[in-house]
Short mmCIF file of C-alpha atoms and ligand atoms in Angstrom, two decimals:
data_model
loop_
_atom_site.label_atom_id
_atom_site.label_comp_id
_atom_site.label_asym_id
_atom_site.label_seq_id
_atom_site.Cartn_x
_atom_site.Cartn_y
_atom_site.Cartn_z
CA MET A 2 27.16 57.10 225.96
CA VAL A 3 27.58 57.98 229.59
CA ASN A 4 30.42 56.95 231.86
CA PRO A 5 29.14 55.26 234.96
CA ARG A 6 31.60 56.27 237.62
CA ALA A 7 31.93 55.59 241.27
CA ALA A 8 32.72 58.32 243.73
CA SER A 9 36.11 57.90 245.35
CA SER A 10 36.76 60.30 248.16
CA PHE A 11 34.85 62.46 250.54
CA SER A 12 36.23 64.77 253.14
CA SER A 13 34.73 65.02 256.59
CA PRO A 14 33.18 68.29 257.77
CA SER A 15 35.70 70.97 258.47
CA PRO A 16 37.30 70.65 261.93
CA LEU A 17 37.27 74.44 262.19
CA LEU A 18 33.51 74.50 261.93
CA ARG A 19 33.12 72.00 264.72
CA PHE A 20 35.61 73.94 266.82
CA ARG A 21 33.64 77.13 266.39
CA ILE A 22 30.41 75.52 267.49
CA HIS A 23 31.95 74.13 270.66
CA THR A 24 33.75 77.23 271.83
CA SER A 25 31.34 80.00 272.53
CA SER A 26 28.31 79.51 274.72
CA SER A 27 26.53 82.49 273.21
CA ILE A 28 26.90 80.80 269.86
CA SER A 29 25.42 77.62 271.34
CA ARG A 30 22.47 79.62 272.52
CA CYS A 31 22.05 81.08 269.07
CA VAL A 32 22.16 77.61 267.60
CA ALA A 33 19.52 76.42 270.04
CA LEU A 34 17.31 79.35 269.11
CA LEU A 35 17.81 78.67 265.44
CA LEU A 36 16.91 75.03 265.92
CA ALA A 37 13.71 75.98 267.69
CA PHE A 38 12.92 78.43 264.93
CA SER A 39 13.49 75.81 262.23
CA ALA A 40 11.31 73.40 264.20
CA VAL A 41 8.47 75.89 263.82
CA LEU A 42 9.29 76.35 260.15
CA PHE A 43 9.33 72.61 259.60
CA PHE A 44 6.03 72.29 261.34
CA PHE A 45 4.47 74.74 258.94
CA SER A 46 6.11 73.24 255.89
CA HIS A 47 4.84 69.90 257.08
CA ARG A 48 1.31 71.22 257.13
CA GLN A 49 1.81 72.38 253.61
CA ILE A 50 2.88 68.88 252.59
CA ASP A 51 -0.31 67.41 253.90
CA GLU A 52 -2.14 69.55 251.46
CA VAL A 53 -0.06 68.83 248.40
CA ASP A 54 1.41 65.38 248.84
CA ARG A 55 -0.38 62.12 248.62
CA ASN A 56 2.30 60.34 250.63
CA PRO A 57 3.30 62.79 253.33
CA LEU A 58 6.50 62.21 255.25
CA SER A 59 6.14 62.36 258.99
CA LEU A 60 7.25 65.40 260.94
CA GLU A 61 9.89 63.28 262.58
CA GLU A 62 11.45 62.53 259.20
CA PHE A 63 11.87 66.17 258.37
CA PHE A 64 13.68 66.64 261.67
CA SER A 65 16.23 64.03 260.73
CA VAL A 66 17.57 66.12 257.85
CA SER A 67 19.61 69.07 259.01
CA GLU A 68 19.90 72.38 257.23
CA GLU A 69 23.59 71.63 256.90
CA GLN A 70 22.86 68.36 255.14
CA LEU A 71 20.47 70.05 252.72
CA TRP A 72 22.41 73.19 251.89
CA GLY A 73 25.83 73.06 253.45
CA SER A 74 29.06 72.69 251.56
CA SER A 75 31.55 73.07 254.39
CA PHE A 76 33.55 70.25 252.81
CA GLY A 77 35.03 72.92 250.56
CA HIS A 78 36.93 74.37 253.47
CA GLY A 79 40.63 74.87 252.93
CA TYR A 80 40.44 74.66 249.13
CA TYR A 81 41.07 77.69 247.01
CA PRO A 82 41.37 78.53 243.30
CA CYS A 83 45.02 78.57 242.23
CA VAL A 84 45.46 79.72 238.66
CA LYS A 85 48.54 81.95 238.83
CA PRO A 86 51.30 80.86 236.47
CA THR A 87 54.43 79.24 237.89
CA SER A 88 57.74 81.11 237.99
CA ARG A 89 58.83 79.31 234.80
CA TYR A 90 56.04 80.89 232.77
CA ALA A 91 57.32 83.36 230.18
CA ALA A 92 55.42 86.45 229.04
CA SER A 93 53.64 86.14 225.71
CA GLU A 94 55.22 87.41 222.51
CA ASN A 95 53.60 89.23 219.63
CA TRP A 96 53.68 86.40 217.16
CA ASP A 97 52.99 87.45 213.60
CA ARG A 98 51.11 84.27 212.74
CA TYR A 99 47.48 83.71 213.35
CA LEU A 100 45.01 81.10 214.47
CA THR A 101 41.44 81.67 213.27
CA VAL A 102 38.77 79.52 214.89
CA ARG A 103 35.15 78.66 214.27
CA SER A 104 33.66 77.62 217.59
CA ASN A 105 31.07 74.89 217.30
CA GLY A 106 28.25 73.57 219.48
CA GLY A 107 26.05 75.07 222.16
CA LEU A 108 27.09 77.76 224.61
CA ASN A 109 29.15 75.62 226.96
CA GLN A 110 30.79 73.59 224.24
CA MET A 111 31.85 76.91 222.75
CA ARG A 112 33.08 78.31 226.06
CA THR A 113 35.28 75.32 226.87
CA GLY A 114 36.38 75.05 223.24
CA ILE A 115 37.44 78.71 223.20
CA SER A 116 39.40 78.22 226.43
CA ASP A 117 41.16 75.26 224.84
CA MET A 118 41.99 77.36 221.79
CA VAL A 119 43.63 79.98 224.00
CA ALA A 120 45.88 77.22 225.32
CA VAL A 121 46.49 75.86 221.80
CA ALA A 122 47.49 79.33 220.56
CA ARG A 123 49.94 79.51 223.44
CA LEU A 124 51.34 76.03 222.66
CA MET A 125 51.73 76.91 218.97
CA ASN A 126 53.16 80.38 219.56
CA ALA A 127 50.34 82.03 217.65
CA THR A 128 48.17 85.11 217.89
CA LEU A 129 44.51 84.17 218.35
CA VAL A 130 41.83 85.93 216.33
CA ILE A 131 38.53 86.34 218.25
CA PRO A 132 36.63 83.14 217.38
CA TRP A 133 33.59 83.07 215.13
CA LEU A 134 30.61 81.40 216.73
CA ASP A 135 28.72 78.59 215.09
CA LYS A 136 25.48 79.84 213.61
CA LYS A 137 24.49 76.68 211.82
CA SER A 138 24.02 74.24 214.67
CA PHE A 139 20.46 73.60 215.77
CA TRP A 140 20.94 76.43 218.22
CA GLN A 141 20.33 78.68 215.19
CA ASP A 142 21.72 81.65 217.02
CA SER A 143 23.08 84.62 215.11
CA SER A 144 24.97 85.99 218.13
CA THR A 145 28.56 87.03 217.58
CA PHE A 146 31.37 86.71 220.12
CA SER A 147 30.84 90.20 221.48
CA ASP A 148 27.06 89.66 221.79
CA ILE A 149 27.74 86.90 224.30
CA PHE A 150 31.13 87.69 225.79
CA ASP A 151 32.94 90.78 227.02
CA GLU A 152 35.43 90.92 224.17
CA LEU A 153 37.65 93.66 225.51
CA HIS A 154 37.95 91.98 228.89
CA PHE A 155 38.82 88.70 227.18
CA ILE A 156 41.63 90.28 225.19
CA LYS A 157 42.99 92.31 228.09
CA SER A 158 42.92 89.70 230.80
CA LEU A 159 44.90 87.24 228.66
CA GLN A 160 47.47 89.83 227.62
CA GLY A 161 50.29 88.10 229.45
CA ASP A 162 49.40 84.71 227.98
CA VAL A 163 48.43 85.02 224.35
CA ARG A 164 48.00 87.94 222.01
CA ILE A 165 44.37 88.13 220.92
CA VAL A 166 43.14 90.39 218.12
CA LYS A 167 39.65 91.22 216.90
CA GLU A 168 40.40 90.53 213.26
CA LEU A 169 43.10 89.27 210.96
CA PRO A 170 45.35 92.08 209.76
CA LYS A 171 44.11 93.41 206.40
CA GLU A 172 47.16 92.24 204.49
CA LEU A 173 46.55 88.65 205.57
CA GLU A 174 42.89 88.43 204.65
CA SER A 175 43.63 87.00 201.25
CA ALA A 176 46.79 85.13 202.24
CA PRO A 177 46.70 81.36 201.74
CA ARG A 178 45.72 79.63 204.95
CA ALA A 179 45.96 76.09 206.21
CA ARG A 180 42.58 74.61 207.16
CA LYS A 181 43.18 72.10 209.89
CA HIS A 182 40.84 69.86 211.86
CA PHE A 183 43.00 69.26 214.90
CA THR A 184 42.74 65.75 216.27
CA SER A 185 40.60 65.66 219.41
CA TRP A 186 42.14 65.16 222.88
CA SER A 187 45.63 66.07 221.66
CA GLY A 188 48.65 66.87 223.78
CA VAL A 189 51.74 69.04 223.58
CA SER A 190 53.72 66.91 221.10
CA TYR A 191 50.85 66.99 218.62
CA TYR A 192 50.68 70.77 218.65
CA GLU A 193 54.45 71.09 218.44
CA GLU A 194 54.25 69.05 215.30
CA MET A 195 51.38 71.16 213.97
CA ALA A 196 53.59 74.22 214.49
CA ARG A 197 55.49 73.04 211.43
CA LEU A 198 52.58 74.39 209.37
CA TRP A 199 53.94 77.86 210.13
CA LYS A 200 56.75 77.17 207.68
CA ASP A 201 54.27 77.36 204.81
CA TYR A 202 51.40 79.39 206.21
CA GLN A 203 50.96 82.53 208.24
CA VAL A 204 47.33 81.69 209.05
CA ILE A 205 45.84 78.42 210.26
CA HIS A 206 42.07 78.08 210.31
CA VAL A 207 40.49 75.67 212.79
CA PRO A 208 36.89 74.80 211.83
CA LYS A 209 36.05 73.10 215.14
CA SER A 210 37.09 74.08 218.63
CA ASP A 211 35.49 71.50 220.91
CA SER A 212 37.62 68.94 222.76
CA ARG A 213 40.77 69.66 220.78
CA LEU A 214 42.92 69.41 223.91
CA ALA A 215 43.54 66.39 226.17
CA ASN A 216 42.13 66.49 229.69
CA ASN A 217 45.30 65.24 231.30
CA GLY A 218 49.03 65.04 230.80
CA LEU A 219 49.52 68.70 229.89
CA PRO A 220 52.03 71.08 231.54
CA ILE A 221 50.68 72.66 234.71
CA ASP A 222 50.93 76.16 233.21
CA ILE A 223 48.78 75.17 230.25
CA GLN A 224 46.15 73.72 232.60
CA LYS A 225 46.14 76.86 234.71
CA LEU A 226 45.85 78.93 231.56
CA ARG A 227 42.71 76.99 230.57
CA CYS A 228 41.19 77.93 233.94
CA ARG A 229 42.19 81.58 233.64
CA ALA A 230 40.65 81.64 230.19
CA LEU A 231 37.36 80.06 231.23
CA TYR A 232 36.82 81.48 234.68
CA HIS A 233 38.57 84.85 234.53
CA ALA A 234 38.72 85.94 230.91
CA LEU A 235 35.54 84.63 229.33
CA HIS A 236 32.99 86.82 231.07
CA PHE A 237 29.54 87.23 229.61
CA ALA A 238 28.63 90.53 228.01
CA ALA A 239 27.56 93.24 230.44
CA SER A 240 23.85 93.04 229.54
CA ILE A 241 23.82 89.29 230.24
CA GLU A 242 25.83 89.57 233.46
CA SER A 243 23.61 92.30 234.81
CA LEU A 244 20.31 90.57 234.09
CA GLY A 245 21.74 87.30 235.43
CA LYS A 246 22.73 89.05 238.64
CA LYS A 247 19.31 90.64 238.97
CA LEU A 248 17.57 87.28 238.58
CA VAL A 249 19.86 85.66 241.14
CA GLU A 250 19.02 88.42 243.61
CA ARG A 251 15.32 87.96 242.98
CA LEU A 252 15.66 84.27 243.79
CA GLN A 253 17.81 84.92 246.84
CA SER A 254 15.21 87.32 248.23
CA HIS A 255 13.18 84.17 249.01
CA GLY A 256 16.09 82.45 250.74
CA ARG A 257 18.13 79.55 249.46
CA TYR A 258 17.35 78.00 246.11
CA ILE A 259 18.04 74.94 244.01
CA ALA A 260 18.91 75.29 240.33
CA LEU A 261 17.57 72.28 238.50
CA HIS A 262 18.99 71.63 235.06
CA LEU A 263 15.99 69.76 233.78
CA ARG A 264 16.85 68.06 230.50
CA TYR A 265 13.38 67.28 229.29
CA GLU A 266 13.35 69.00 225.94
CA LYS A 267 11.93 67.32 222.88
CA ASP A 268 15.27 66.92 221.09
CA MET A 269 16.88 65.49 224.22
CA LEU A 270 14.21 62.81 224.61
CA SER A 271 14.26 62.04 220.92
CA PHE A 272 18.06 61.77 220.84
CA THR A 273 18.28 59.50 223.89
CA GLY A 274 15.23 57.46 222.85
CA CYS A 275 13.71 57.84 226.29
CA THR A 276 9.94 57.59 226.13
CA TYR A 277 9.15 56.34 229.62
CA GLY A 278 5.92 57.88 230.90
CA LEU A 279 5.00 59.40 227.54
CA SER A 280 1.96 58.57 225.41
CA ASP A 281 2.29 56.28 222.36
CA LEU A 282 1.65 59.26 220.14
CA GLU A 283 4.47 61.22 221.75
CA ALA A 284 6.83 58.24 221.61
CA GLU A 285 6.08 57.94 217.90
CA GLU A 286 6.71 61.65 217.34
CA LEU A 287 10.10 61.37 219.03
CA ARG A 288 11.02 58.27 217.05
CA ILE A 289 10.24 60.02 213.77
CA MET A 290 12.28 63.05 214.80
CA ARG A 291 15.24 60.81 215.60
CA GLU A 292 15.04 58.95 212.30
CA ASN A 293 14.89 62.20 210.39
CA THR A 294 17.86 63.80 212.13
CA ASN A 295 20.82 62.72 210.04
CA HIS A 296 23.63 63.46 212.47
CA TRP A 297 22.08 61.35 215.22
CA LYS A 298 23.62 58.02 214.37
CA LEU A 299 21.63 55.75 216.66
CA LYS A 300 18.20 55.14 215.16
CA LYS A 301 16.79 52.09 216.94
CA ILE A 302 16.70 52.50 220.69
CA ASN A 303 14.90 50.34 223.27
CA SER A 304 13.59 52.90 225.74
CA THR A 305 13.26 50.39 228.58
CA GLU A 306 16.88 49.30 228.28
CA GLN A 307 18.05 52.92 228.07
CA ARG A 308 16.22 53.72 231.26
CA ILE A 309 17.39 50.69 233.21
CA GLY A 310 20.97 51.42 232.14
CA GLY A 311 20.73 54.91 233.62
CA TYR A 312 20.98 56.63 230.24
CA CYS A 313 17.73 58.58 230.44
CA PRO A 314 17.25 62.05 231.89
CA VAL A 315 15.40 61.88 235.20
CA THR A 316 11.80 62.90 234.45
CA PRO A 317 10.27 65.97 236.13
CA LYS A 318 8.08 63.76 238.30
CA GLU A 319 11.04 61.62 239.31
CA VAL A 320 13.04 64.73 240.17
CA GLY A 321 10.23 65.70 242.54
CA ILE A 322 10.27 62.33 244.29
CA PHE A 323 14.07 62.51 244.44
CA LEU A 324 14.32 65.98 245.99
CA GLN A 325 11.55 65.22 248.46
CA ALA A 326 13.26 62.01 249.48
CA LEU A 327 16.46 63.96 250.10
CA GLY A 328 14.45 66.04 252.56
CA TYR A 329 13.94 69.34 250.74
CA PRO A 330 10.76 70.91 252.12
CA PRO A 331 7.92 71.84 249.75
CA SER A 332 8.59 75.52 250.37
CA THR A 333 11.97 75.23 248.58
CA TRP A 334 12.45 77.56 245.64
CA ILE A 335 13.52 75.72 242.52
CA TYR A 336 14.80 77.49 239.43
CA ILE A 337 14.40 75.40 236.31
CA ALA A 338 17.28 75.93 233.93
CA ALA A 339 16.04 74.43 230.71
CA GLY A 340 14.67 74.90 227.25
CA GLU A 341 11.05 74.15 226.54
CA ILE A 342 9.86 71.19 228.62
CA TYR A 343 8.32 68.49 226.43
CA GLY A 344 4.59 68.25 227.04
CA GLY A 345 4.73 71.46 229.07
CA ASP A 346 2.61 71.51 232.17
CA THR A 347 1.41 67.94 231.67
CA TYR A 348 4.77 66.63 232.82
CA LEU A 349 5.52 69.44 235.25
CA ALA A 350 2.30 69.14 237.25
CA ASP A 351 3.51 66.46 239.65
CA LEU A 352 6.80 68.25 240.35
CA ARG A 353 4.91 71.50 240.89
CA SER A 354 2.49 69.85 243.33
CA ARG A 355 5.45 68.77 245.45
CA PHE A 356 7.36 72.05 245.05
CA PRO A 357 4.95 74.90 244.29
CA ASN A 358 7.77 77.49 244.19
CA LEU A 359 8.93 76.41 240.76
CA VAL A 360 10.27 79.20 238.58
CA PHE A 361 11.60 79.66 235.06
CA LYS A 362 13.42 82.63 233.62
CA GLU A 363 10.14 83.54 231.95
CA THR A 364 8.42 83.81 235.32
CA LEU A 365 11.36 85.39 237.09
CA ALA A 366 12.11 88.11 234.55
CA THR A 367 9.76 90.58 232.93
CA THR A 368 8.90 90.40 229.25
CA GLU A 369 10.87 93.59 228.67
CA GLU A 370 13.92 92.19 230.40
CA LEU A 371 13.88 89.09 228.21
CA GLN A 372 13.03 90.94 225.02
CA ASN A 373 16.57 91.25 223.73
CA PHE A 374 17.32 87.65 224.60
CA ALA A 375 14.45 86.07 222.71
CA SER A 376 15.56 83.99 219.73
CA HIS A 377 19.13 83.94 221.03
CA ALA A 378 19.44 80.49 222.54
CA SER A 379 23.06 81.05 223.58
CA GLN A 380 22.19 84.19 225.50
CA THR A 381 19.30 82.63 227.41
CA ALA A 382 21.56 79.64 228.11
CA ALA A 383 24.04 82.12 229.59
CA LEU A 384 21.34 83.32 232.02
CA ASP A 385 20.69 79.71 233.04
CA TYR A 386 24.41 79.26 233.50
CA ILE A 387 24.81 82.25 235.80
CA ILE A 388 21.78 81.32 237.90
CA SER A 389 22.99 77.72 238.15
CA VAL A 390 26.53 78.63 239.21
CA GLU A 391 25.21 81.00 241.86
CA SER A 392 22.58 78.62 243.27
CA ASP A 393 22.89 77.05 246.72
CA VAL A 394 22.40 73.60 245.27
CA PHE A 395 22.74 72.55 241.64
CA VAL A 396 21.00 69.39 240.40
CA PRO A 397 21.47 68.24 236.79
CA SER A 398 18.88 65.69 235.66
CA TYR A 399 21.24 64.44 232.96
CA THR A 400 24.89 64.82 231.91
CA GLY A 401 25.97 67.21 229.20
CA ASN A 402 28.20 70.16 228.48
CA MET A 403 26.19 72.54 230.63
CA ALA A 404 25.99 70.18 233.61
CA ARG A 405 29.74 69.51 233.41
CA ALA A 406 30.69 73.16 233.01
CA VAL A 407 28.49 74.31 235.89
CA GLU A 408 29.70 71.53 238.18
CA GLY A 409 33.34 72.37 237.42
CA HIS A 410 32.82 76.08 237.95
CA ARG A 411 31.11 75.42 241.29
CA ARG A 412 34.01 73.21 242.38
CA PHE A 413 36.41 75.97 241.38
CA LEU A 414 34.51 78.61 243.37
CA GLY A 415 34.62 76.61 246.62
CA HIS A 416 32.98 73.25 246.08
CA ARG A 417 29.45 74.56 246.08
CA LYS A 418 27.01 71.71 246.39
CA THR A 419 26.16 69.81 243.19
CA ILE A 420 23.98 66.74 243.61
CA SER A 421 24.33 64.31 240.71
CA PRO A 422 21.43 61.87 240.64
CA ASP A 423 22.48 58.22 240.44
CA ARG A 424 20.14 57.58 237.54
CA ARG A 425 20.59 53.85 237.39
CA GLY A 426 20.12 53.40 241.11
CA LEU A 427 17.11 55.70 241.21
CA VAL A 428 15.33 53.94 238.37
CA GLU A 429 15.46 50.71 240.38
CA LEU A 430 13.78 52.48 243.29
CA PHE A 431 11.22 54.26 241.11
CA ASP A 432 10.28 50.97 239.46
CA LYS A 433 9.81 49.40 242.89
CA ILE A 434 7.47 52.23 243.82
CA GLU A 435 5.55 51.68 240.62
CA ARG A 436 5.21 47.96 241.32
CA GLY A 437 3.97 48.76 244.83
CA GLU A 438 7.01 47.19 246.48
CA LEU A 439 8.21 50.44 248.02
CA LYS A 440 6.39 53.48 249.32
CA GLU A 441 7.48 57.08 249.40
CA GLY A 442 8.47 57.96 252.92
CA ARG A 443 11.10 57.11 255.48
CA LYS A 444 12.45 53.98 253.78
CA LEU A 445 12.81 55.57 250.37
CA SER A 446 14.27 58.66 251.96
CA SER A 447 17.05 56.76 253.69
CA LEU A 448 17.82 54.71 250.56
CA VAL A 449 18.03 57.81 248.37
CA THR A 450 20.08 59.73 250.94
CA GLU A 451 22.54 56.87 251.33
CA MET A 452 22.81 56.49 247.55
CA HIS A 453 23.80 60.15 247.17
CA LYS A 454 26.11 60.58 250.11
CA PHE A 455 29.16 60.74 247.86
CA ARG A 456 27.55 62.48 244.90
CA GLN A 457 27.42 66.04 246.21
CA GLY A 458 30.45 67.67 244.65
CA ALA A 459 32.94 67.09 247.47
CA PRO A 460 36.62 67.78 246.70
CA ARG A 461 38.35 65.00 244.84
CA LYS A 462 40.82 64.53 242.02
CA ARG A 463 39.57 64.29 238.47
CA TYR A 464 38.78 60.72 237.42
CA GLY A 465 41.07 59.09 234.91
CA SER A 466 39.96 56.89 232.04
CA LEU A 467 37.60 53.97 232.57
CA SER A 468 39.41 50.72 233.12
CA GLY A 469 39.34 48.49 230.09
CA SER A 470 39.29 51.33 227.57
CA LYS A 471 42.20 51.46 225.15
CA GLY A 472 43.90 53.82 222.69
CA ARG A 473 42.04 56.99 221.81
CA ALA A 474 38.87 55.69 223.47
CA ARG A 475 40.77 55.93 226.75
CA LEU A 476 41.13 59.70 226.33
CA ARG A 477 37.44 60.00 225.61
CA THR A 478 36.41 58.28 228.83
CA GLU A 479 38.47 60.52 231.09
CA GLU A 480 36.54 62.96 233.21
CA SER A 481 36.47 66.32 231.50
CA PHE A 482 39.05 68.84 232.67
CA TYR A 483 36.37 71.49 232.97
CA GLU A 484 34.09 69.24 235.03
CA ASN A 485 36.73 69.07 237.73
CA PRO A 486 39.86 71.22 237.34
CA PHE A 487 41.32 69.61 240.46
CA PRO A 488 44.21 69.47 241.29
CA GLU A 489 45.67 71.90 238.72
CA CYS A 490 43.42 74.90 239.46
CA ILE A 491 42.13 74.05 242.93
CA CYS A 492 44.63 73.80 245.76
CA LEU A 493 44.43 72.84 249.38
CA SER A 494 46.04 74.86 252.10
CA GLY A 495 47.29 73.34 255.34
CA LYS A 496 48.80 70.13 256.47
CA ASN A 497 46.45 67.64 254.88
CA SER A 498 47.34 68.68 251.36
CA HIS A 499 49.38 65.54 250.68
CA VAL A 500 46.19 63.45 250.78
CA TYR A 501 44.88 65.03 247.63
CA ARG A 502 47.94 65.29 245.42
C1 NAG B 22 57.50 78.75 220.98
O1 NAG B 22 58.44 79.72 221.39
C2 NAG B 22 59.28 79.33 222.43
C3 NAG B 22 60.10 80.51 222.90
O2 NAG B 22 60.40 81.40 221.87
C4 NAG B 22 60.13 78.15 221.96
O3 NAG B 22 60.98 77.71 222.98
C5 NAG B 22 59.18 77.01 221.54
O4 NAG B 22 59.92 75.93 221.03
C6 NAG B 22 58.19 77.49 220.51
N1 NAG B 22 57.19 76.44 220.29
C7 NAG B 22 56.79 76.07 219.09
C8 NAG B 22 55.80 74.98 219.04
O5 NAG B 22 57.20 76.59 218.07
C1 NAG B 23 13.05 46.29 225.22
O1 NAG B 23 13.82 45.72 226.26
C2 NAG B 23 13.06 45.12 227.28
C3 NAG B 23 14.02 44.72 228.41
O2 NAG B 23 15.18 44.12 227.92
C4 NAG B 23 12.30 43.91 226.69
O3 NAG B 23 11.53 43.29 227.68
C5 NAG B 23 11.41 44.45 225.57
O4 NAG B 23 10.75 43.38 224.92
C6 NAG B 23 12.20 45.25 224.55
N1 NAG B 23 11.27 45.89 223.61
C7 NAG B 23 11.40 45.82 222.32
C8 NAG B 23 10.36 46.51 221.51
O5 NAG B 23 12.29 45.20 221.77
#
């Protein structure tokens, strides 16, 4: 279900940064002043802990975690987005054959699927018709492409790559069309072969857009095109962008913030079979939901084994222990990017007692501001996406399309910090705490910090397939292109570049 992966590389802090600190004495004085100021801040936040936390960390322990360690992402230094086509790249032509697409899944599955379809249209020498969005998935969202995305910008910014039109030309509406489920994770040769369909048809309809393109082994210009499509062309509609920006500014007015993608919705727990910490009644409710949902294949799940294997979302309470152990002070602002949390405040109370500045879009925005978004799951998900990409630190409590897309986008924009909890490792520690073998405090803090040293979104190449996997399964276990578009769309300037290529 989830690929357990080990981190491979980590770059040391930028030499330039160290150089700057050592050069100017006035800067050193500033730093000293800042340190003194943060000492005072820490003292006050410490007092706050005493009030809210049953197992307060000592003042000394807060001193051991630097601001840089908590919020910094200087390891992104020297990397920059590189999505310009190579000199071999030819301008697009006005092909008189059309690809129509129905984009399936939730918001981020659709976004990455649409970006893939741009590349597929290019590979097949086709004109792309603006995709229809799935309205039947459990997202039950009636939004059209232009409700969510800036359609005109999408068409214009890809002008040199692929011709995109709003609709099929009138004369082709009733023309016979090929309906083709493209094989997932396909490469260039597959789509060259599919181009033979143009002999008999002028229109090909693709009923599913997700994961139709391989992560690796594609020409560099196709990979760069995928990035241009996702990061430059597929902007959200103006109303979404502007509210997203407003909410980010509201959060930033309090200082730095963490965006927590808290996967603790009912369907998520039911699907994964994770009932740890829930009542028997709730566990039963989730089991029944799972058995009655036809497209969830796995019916019998042992919750304990799921959890030990690291296949369960980190619970809200566990997230609180985790962030506190990493050294985030209780005054930290945390934006919760999520649907409705199962059990509501019952399961949020502990997290809130550790981090009182917990906010949701419903508390951050006014009712009027959210009015037009209500009952449009994809549009509220877009707000979560914007706020998560712009956050100082992003923490996903579970994997998924949103977590992957946000992490990739943050890498692309300069390796902004993304902390991926080591779920399997953490569960071991949490269980020790529960058995009374480990206490919250210095020991836990150093274990958790050590465990996550290499899980903070530092620059590295995309992981290949898991060893031992064969055939098509191999393609499935590769790290997603959009989770880490390195090295195709992220380049390194300077002399160390050979290390990463
Ligand atoms: C697409 O067009 C280019 C240039 O006209 C050609 O070289 C290429 O073979 C075509 N590809 C397919 C799949 O038809
Ligand atoms: C679930 O797995 C755990 C650990 O392997 C085991 O102790 C327990 O008996 C299992 N529960 C059920 C209901 O099978």
